[in-house]
Structures are given as structure tokens and as C-alpha cells.
PDB file of N, CA and C in Angstrom:
ATOM      1  N   MET Y 252      -5.965 -13.031 -11.604  1.00 59.00           N
ATOM      2  CA  MET Y 252      -5.290 -12.815 -10.348  1.00 59.00           C
ATOM      3  C   MET Y 252      -3.793 -12.144 -10.795  1.00 59.00           C
ATOM      4  N   ASP Y 253      -3.283 -12.251 -12.009  1.00 70.00           N
ATOM      5  CA  ASP Y 253      -1.964 -11.712 -12.582  1.00 70.00           C
ATOM      6  C   ASP Y 253      -2.463 -10.349 -12.466  1.00 70.00           C
ATOM      7  N   GLU Y 254      -3.424  -9.904 -13.180  1.00 75.00           N
ATOM      8  CA  GLU Y 254      -4.059  -8.447 -13.141  1.00 75.00           C
ATOM      9  C   GLU Y 254      -3.844  -7.977 -11.900  1.00 75.00           C
ATOM     10  N   THR Y 255      -4.413  -8.406 -10.766  1.00 69.00           N
ATOM     11  CA  THR Y 255      -4.344  -7.817  -9.594  1.00 69.00           C
ATOM     12  C   THR Y 255      -3.048  -7.468  -8.941  1.00 69.00           C
ATOM     13  N   LEU Y 256      -1.803  -8.300  -9.176  1.00 68.00           N
ATOM     14  CA  LEU Y 256      -0.723  -8.344  -8.909  1.00 68.00           C
ATOM     15  C   LEU Y 256       0.135  -7.411  -9.463  1.00 68.00           C
ATOM     16  N   ASP Y 257      -0.247  -7.256 -10.779  1.00 71.00           N
ATOM     17  CA  ASP Y 257       0.210  -6.229 -11.432  1.00 71.00           C
ATOM     18  C   ASP Y 257      -0.225  -4.806 -11.054  1.00 71.00           C
ATOM     19  N   LEU Y 258      -1.390  -4.719 -10.943  1.00 70.00           N
ATOM     20  CA  LEU Y 258      -1.921  -3.464 -10.295  1.00 70.00           C
ATOM     21  C   LEU Y 258      -1.366  -3.212  -8.909  1.00 70.00           C
ATOM     22  N   LEU Y 259      -1.092  -4.046  -7.981  1.00 68.00           N
ATOM     23  CA  LEU Y 259      -0.673  -3.771  -6.867  1.00 68.00           C
ATOM     24  C   LEU Y 259       0.782  -3.189  -6.992  1.00 68.00           C
ATOM     25  N   ASP Y 260       1.564  -4.057  -7.778  1.00 68.00           N
ATOM     26  CA  ASP Y 260       3.092  -3.421  -8.200  1.00 68.00           C
ATOM     27  C   ASP Y 260       2.942  -2.132  -8.771  1.00 68.00           C
ATOM     28  N   THR Y 261       2.222  -1.684  -9.684  1.00 69.00           N
ATOM     29  CA  THR Y 261       2.090  -0.538 -10.413  1.00 69.00           C
ATOM     30  C   THR Y 261       1.779   0.574  -9.253  1.00 69.00           C
ATOM     31  N   LEU Y 262       0.711   0.185  -8.271  1.00 67.00           N
ATOM     32  CA  LEU Y 262       0.497   1.169  -7.174  1.00 67.00           C
ATOM     33  C   LEU Y 262       1.683   1.466  -6.261  1.00 67.00           C
ATOM     34  N   LEU Y 263       2.230   0.168  -5.978  1.00 64.00           N
ATOM     35  CA  LEU Y 263       3.523   0.280  -5.093  1.00 64.00           C
ATOM     36  C   LEU Y 263       4.769   1.186  -5.693  1.00 64.00           C
ATOM     37  N   ASP Y 264       5.022   0.840  -7.047  1.00 64.00           N
ATOM     38  CA  ASP Y 264       5.877   1.661  -7.578  1.00 64.00           C
ATOM     39  C   ASP Y 264       5.643   2.988  -7.821  1.00 64.00           C
ATOM     40  N   GLY Y 265       4.268   3.486  -8.139  1.00 60.00           N
ATOM     41  CA  GLY Y 265       3.897   4.688  -8.184  1.00 60.00           C
ATOM     42  C   GLY Y 265       4.005   5.611  -6.680  1.00 60.00           C
ATOM     43  N   VAL Y 266       4.001   5.192  -5.830  1.00 57.00           N
ATOM     44  CA  VAL Y 266       3.886   5.725  -4.605  1.00 57.00           C
ATOM     45  C   VAL Y 266       5.508   6.340  -4.194  1.00 57.00           C
ATOM     46  N   SER Y 267       5.953   7.228  -5.223  1.00 54.00           N
ATOM     47  CA  SER Y 267       7.190   7.760  -4.876  1.00 54.00           C
ATOM     48  C   SER Y 267       7.194   8.877  -3.871  1.00 54.00           C
ATOM     49  N   GLU Y 268       8.179   9.243  -3.490  1.00 53.00           N
ATOM     50  CA  GLU Y 268       8.417  10.407  -2.472  1.00 53.00           C
ATOM     51  C   GLU Y 268       7.502  11.602  -2.751  1.00 53.00           C
ATOM     52  N   PRO Y 269       7.678  12.213  -4.065  1.00 55.00           N
ATOM     53  CA  PRO Y 269       7.074  13.348  -4.776  1.00 55.00           C
ATOM     54  C   PRO Y 269       5.527  13.137  -4.526  1.00 55.00           C
ATOM     55  N   ARG Y 270       5.208  12.069  -5.077  1.00 54.00           N
ATOM     56  CA  ARG Y 270       3.851  11.704  -5.195  1.00 54.00           C
ATOM     57  C   ARG Y 270       3.163  11.453  -3.727  1.00 54.00           C
ATOM     58  N   LEU Y 271       3.734  11.026  -2.552  1.00 54.00           N
ATOM     59  CA  LEU Y 271       3.462  10.521  -1.330  1.00 54.00           C
ATOM     60  C   LEU Y 271       3.281  11.831  -0.674  1.00 54.00           C
ATOM     61  N   LYS Y 272       3.895  13.011  -0.893  1.00 59.00           N
ATOM     62  CA  LYS Y 272       3.655  14.197  -0.399  1.00 59.00           C
ATOM     63  C   LYS Y 272       2.349  14.865  -0.892  1.00 59.00           C
ATOM     64  N   LEU Y 273       1.791  14.337  -1.841  1.00 60.00           N
ATOM     65  CA  LEU Y 273       0.528  15.016  -2.516  1.00 60.00           C
ATOM     66  C   LEU Y 273      -0.707  14.267  -1.410  1.00 60.00           C
ATOM     67  N   ILE Y 274      -0.306  13.220  -0.759  1.00 67.00           N
ATOM     68  CA  ILE Y 274      -1.302  12.339   0.030  1.00 67.00           C
ATOM     69  C   ILE Y 274      -1.397  12.930   1.236  1.00 67.00           C
ATOM     70  N   SER Y 275      -2.445  13.409   1.867  1.00 73.00           N
ATOM     71  CA  SER Y 275      -2.552  13.860   3.137  1.00 73.00           C
ATOM     72  C   SER Y 275      -2.467  12.758   4.146  1.00 73.00           C
ATOM     73  N   ALA Y 276      -2.185  12.928   5.378  1.00 73.00           N
ATOM     74  CA  ALA Y 276      -1.938  12.000   6.502  1.00 73.00           C
ATOM     75  C   ALA Y 276      -3.158  11.176   6.648  1.00 73.00           C
ATOM     76  N   ASP Y 277      -4.486  11.935   6.568  1.00 77.00           N
ATOM     77  CA  ASP Y 277      -5.407  11.015   6.808  1.00 77.00           C
ATOM     78  C   ASP Y 277      -5.687  10.024   5.528  1.00 77.00           C
ATOM     79  N   GLU Y 278      -5.383  10.583   4.162  1.00 79.00           N
ATOM     80  CA  GLU Y 278      -5.389   9.919   3.126  1.00 79.00           C
ATOM     81  C   GLU Y 278      -4.396   8.564   3.251  1.00 79.00           C
ATOM     82  N   GLY Y 279      -3.426   8.845   3.569  1.00 77.00           N
ATOM     83  CA  GLY Y 279      -2.471   7.763   3.902  1.00 77.00           C
ATOM     84  C   GLY Y 279      -2.861   6.662   4.734  1.00 77.00           C
ATOM     85  N   ARG Y 280      -3.449   7.132   5.892  1.00 80.00           N
ATOM     86  CA  ARG Y 280      -4.091   6.144   6.981  1.00 80.00           C
ATOM     87  C   ARG Y 280      -5.175   5.342   6.261  1.00 80.00           C
ATOM     88  N   ALA Y 281      -6.043   6.122   5.350  1.00 83.00           N
ATOM     89  CA  ALA Y 281      -7.178   5.236   4.729  1.00 83.00           C
ATOM     90  C   ALA Y 281      -6.417   4.336   3.824  1.00 83.00           C
ATOM     91  N   LEU Y 282      -5.469   4.605   3.078  1.00 82.00           N
ATOM     92  CA  LEU Y 282      -4.837   3.492   2.307  1.00 82.00           C
ATOM     93  C   LEU Y 282      -4.297   2.403   3.062  1.00 82.00           C
ATOM     94  N   MET Y 283      -3.713   2.562   4.210  1.00 82.00           N
ATOM     95  CA  MET Y 283      -3.138   1.610   5.107  1.00 82.00           C
ATOM     96  C   MET Y 283      -4.219   0.631   5.307  1.00 82.00           C
ATOM     97  N   VAL Y 284      -5.437   1.324   5.818  1.00 85.00           N
ATOM     98  CA  VAL Y 284      -6.602   0.538   6.071  1.00 85.00           C
ATOM     99  C   VAL Y 284      -7.112  -0.461   5.007  1.00 85.00           C
ATOM    100  N   LEU Y 285      -7.401   0.233   3.965  1.00 83.00           N
ATOM    101  CA  LEU Y 285      -7.672  -0.599   2.541  1.00 83.00           C
ATOM    102  C   LEU Y 285      -6.610  -1.669   2.257  1.00 83.00           C
ATOM    103  N   LEU Y 286      -5.395  -1.436   2.600  1.00 82.00           N
ATOM    104  CA  LEU Y 286      -4.267  -2.519   2.225  1.00 82.00           C
ATOM    105  C   LEU Y 286      -4.517  -3.415   3.437  1.00 82.00           C
ATOM    106  N   GLY Y 287      -4.722  -3.075   4.541  1.00 82.00           N
ATOM    107  CA  GLY Y 287      -5.007  -4.004   5.686  1.00 82.00           C
ATOM    108  C   GLY Y 287      -6.228  -5.141   5.368  1.00 82.00           C
ATOM    109  N   LEU Y 288      -7.284  -4.541   4.703  1.00 84.00           N
ATOM    110  CA  LEU Y 288      -8.291  -5.492   4.485  1.00 84.00           C
ATOM    111  C   LEU Y 288      -7.942  -6.376   3.266  1.00 84.00           C
ATOM    112  N   LEU Y 289      -6.970  -5.887   2.241  1.00 80.00           N
ATOM    113  CA  LEU Y 289      -6.682  -7.068   1.237  1.00 80.00           C
ATOM    114  C   LEU Y 289      -5.812  -7.890   2.115  1.00 80.00           C
ATOM    115  N   ASP Y 290      -4.910  -7.692   2.889  1.00 73.00           N
ATOM    116  CA  ASP Y 290      -3.817  -8.415   3.400  1.00 73.00           C
ATOM    117  C   ASP Y 290      -4.596  -9.506   4.268  1.00 73.00           C
ATOM    118  N   ASP Y 291      -5.967  -9.168   4.961  1.00 72.00           N
ATOM    119  CA  ASP Y 291      -6.616 -10.130   5.936  1.00 72.00           C
ATOM    120  C   ASP Y 291      -7.726 -10.985   5.245  1.00 72.00           C
ATOM    121  N   ALA Y 292      -8.068 -10.330   4.143  1.00 69.00           N
ATOM    122  CA  ALA Y 292      -9.318 -11.104   3.388  1.00 69.00           C
ATOM    123  C   ALA Y 292      -8.981 -12.611   2.918  1.00 69.00           C
ATOM    124  N   GLU Y 293      -9.907 -13.281   2.956  1.00 82.00           N
ATOM    125  CA  GLU Y 293      -9.701 -14.683   2.285  1.00 82.00           C
ATOM    126  C   GLU Y 293      -9.191 -14.562   0.738  1.00 82.00           C
ATOM    127  N   LEU Y 294      -8.153 -14.096   0.406  1.00 84.00           N
ATOM    128  CA  LEU Y 294      -7.683 -14.055  -0.860  1.00 84.00           C
ATOM    129  C   LEU Y 294      -6.208 -14.998  -0.984  1.00 84.00           C
ATOM    130  N   PRO Y 295      -6.019 -15.126  -2.319  1.00 86.00           N
ATOM    131  CA  PRO Y 295      -4.856 -16.072  -2.508  1.00 86.00           C
ATOM    132  C   PRO Y 295      -3.477 -15.522  -1.750  1.00 86.00           C
ATOM    133  N   GLU Y 296      -2.638 -16.482  -1.349  1.00 88.00           N
ATOM    134  CA  GLU Y 296      -1.574 -15.950  -0.743  1.00 88.00           C
ATOM    135  C   GLU Y 296      -0.728 -14.788  -1.440  1.00 88.00           C
ATOM    136  N   ASP Y 297      -0.637 -14.910  -2.581  1.00 85.00           N
ATOM    137  CA  ASP Y 297       0.123 -14.038  -3.439  1.00 85.00           C
ATOM    138  C   ASP Y 297      -0.347 -12.774  -3.302  1.00 85.00           C
ATOM    139  N   ILE Y 298      -1.744 -12.565  -3.395  1.00 83.00           N
ATOM    140  CA  ILE Y 298      -2.369 -11.154  -3.122  1.00 83.00           C
ATOM    141  C   ILE Y 298      -1.979 -10.577  -1.859  1.00 83.00           C
ATOM    142  N   ARG Y 299      -2.327 -11.298  -0.791  1.00 85.00           N
ATOM    143  CA  ARG Y 299      -2.181 -10.947   0.722  1.00 85.00           C
ATOM    144  C   ARG Y 299      -0.667 -10.797   0.725  1.00 85.00           C
ATOM    145  N   ARG Y 300       0.256 -11.344   0.179  1.00 86.00           N
ATOM    146  CA  ARG Y 300       1.629 -11.001   0.282  1.00 86.00           C
ATOM    147  C   ARG Y 300       1.993  -9.712  -0.172  1.00 86.00           C
ATOM    148  N   ALA Y 301       1.643  -9.487  -1.562  1.00 84.00           N
ATOM    149  CA  ALA Y 301       1.707  -8.247  -2.018  1.00 84.00           C
ATOM    150  C   ALA Y 301       1.205  -6.997  -1.522  1.00 84.00           C
ATOM    151  N   ALA Y 302      -0.110  -7.198  -0.947  1.00 84.00           N
ATOM    152  CA  ALA Y 302      -0.916  -6.107  -0.030  1.00 84.00           C
ATOM    153  C   ALA Y 302       0.243  -5.684   1.205  1.00 84.00           C
ATOM    154  N   GLY Y 303       0.535  -6.993   1.598  1.00 85.00           N
ATOM    155  CA  GLY Y 303       1.306  -6.677   2.861  1.00 85.00           C
ATOM    156  C   GLY Y 303       2.541  -5.774   2.844  1.00 85.00           C
ATOM    157  N   GLU Y 304       3.181  -6.426   1.750  1.00 85.00           N
ATOM    158  CA  GLU Y 304       4.596  -5.526   1.391  1.00 85.00           C
ATOM    159  C   GLU Y 304       4.384  -4.195   0.954  1.00 85.00           C
ATOM    160  N   MET Y 305       3.175  -3.855   0.149  1.00 82.00           N
ATOM    161  CA  MET Y 305       2.844  -2.392  -0.200  1.00 82.00           C
ATOM    162  C   MET Y 305       2.586  -1.715   1.153  1.00 82.00           C
ATOM    163  N   ARG Y 306       1.839  -2.360   2.172  1.00 83.00           N
ATOM    164  CA  ARG Y 306       1.429  -1.717   3.240  1.00 83.00           C
ATOM    165  C   ARG Y 306       2.648  -1.175   3.964  1.00 83.00           C
ATOM    166  N   SER Y 307       3.615  -2.046   4.118  1.00 84.00           N
ATOM    167  CA  SER Y 307       4.686  -2.107   4.930  1.00 84.00           C
ATOM    168  C   SER Y 307       5.439  -0.891   4.332  1.00 84.00           C
ATOM    169  N   ARG Y 308       5.693  -0.964   2.964  1.00 80.00           N
ATOM    170  CA  ARG Y 308       6.627   0.071   2.321  1.00 80.00           C
ATOM    171  C   ARG Y 308       5.792   1.542   2.554  1.00 80.00           C
ATOM    172  N   LEU Y 309       4.478   1.585   2.322  1.00 80.00           N
ATOM    173  CA  LEU Y 309       3.731   2.791   2.592  1.00 80.00           C
ATOM    174  C   LEU Y 309       3.785   3.405   3.946  1.00 80.00           C
ATOM    175  N   GLY Y 310       3.848   2.491   4.684  1.00 80.00           N
ATOM    176  CA  GLY Y 310       3.860   2.709   6.500  1.00 80.00           C
ATOM    177  C   GLY Y 310       4.951   3.279   6.702  1.00 80.00           C
ATOM    178  N   SER Y 311       6.279   2.632   6.042  1.00 79.00           N
ATOM    179  CA  SER Y 311       7.518   3.276   6.574  1.00 79.00           C
ATOM    180  C   SER Y 311       7.735   4.592   6.062  1.00 79.00           C
ATOM    181  N   ARG Y 312       7.227   4.839   4.890  1.00 73.00           N
ATOM    182  CA  ARG Y 312       7.366   6.193   4.355  1.00 73.00           C
ATOM    183  C   ARG Y 312       6.315   7.093   4.946  1.00 73.00           C
ATOM    184  N   LEU Y 313       5.294   6.781   5.265  1.00 74.00           N
ATOM    185  CA  LEU Y 313       4.389   7.699   6.006  1.00 74.00           C
ATOM    186  C   LEU Y 313       4.963   7.987   7.328  1.00 74.00           C
ATOM    187  N   GLY Y 314       5.601   6.996   8.018  1.00 72.00           N
ATOM    188  CA  GLY Y 314       6.094   7.178   9.383  1.00 72.00           C
ATOM    189  C   GLY Y 314       7.478   8.307   9.377  1.00 72.00           C
ATOM    190  N   ALA Y 315       7.905   8.081   8.228  1.00 58.00           N
ATOM    191  CA  ALA Y 315       9.311   8.968   8.183  1.00 58.00           C
ATOM    192  C   ALA Y 315       8.664  10.383   7.828  1.00 58.00           C
ATOM    193  N   ARG Y 316       7.490  10.420   7.045  1.00 55.00           N
ATOM    194  CA  ARG Y 316       7.105  11.857   6.684  1.00 55.00           C
ATOM    195  C   ARG Y 316       6.396  12.365   8.019  1.00 55.00           C
ATOM    196  N   LEU Y 317       5.720  11.620   8.730  1.00 50.00           N
ATOM    197  CA  LEU Y 317       4.805  11.921   9.951  1.00 50.00           C
ATOM    198  C   LEU Y 317       5.806  12.229  11.181  1.00 50.00           C
ATOM    199  N   ALA Y 318       6.935  11.683  11.100  1.00 45.00           N
ATOM    200  CA  ALA Y 318       8.051  11.910  12.339  1.00 45.00           C
ATOM    201  C   ALA Y 318       8.460  13.415  12.449  1.00 45.00           C
TER     202      ALA Y 318
END
């Protein structure tokens, strides 16, 4: 479980603005869906919380980029 949280943290930290520009809008939406599945699945609370935080941060960055 700790490995999963570390992976989510690494992914979240790795989505910097320059890297985000490499992700198309469709790819960004697909990532949001995948993170939503992690957030809704019957997983431990800490994984759901990390996925929700990552989804929120990615969504705000995508929203700013798409606006």
C-alpha cells in the first residue's frame, strides 16, 4: 500500500506545467476518469484520498489550460 501511495505522490509531483502541456485534452480527461475509478473503488481510505487529491490538482491545471 505504501508503494501505491508513493507512486501516486510521484505522479502528482511529476505533473508539472511543462509536462502537462504535453498531455492532450483527451489524454487529460482519460487520466481524470482513471483517477476517478481509483477514488470510487473499494480501496483503502489513504489511496482514495491520494487519488482524489491528484484528480483535483490535475483538474484545476487542466481547467486553467482549457479555459
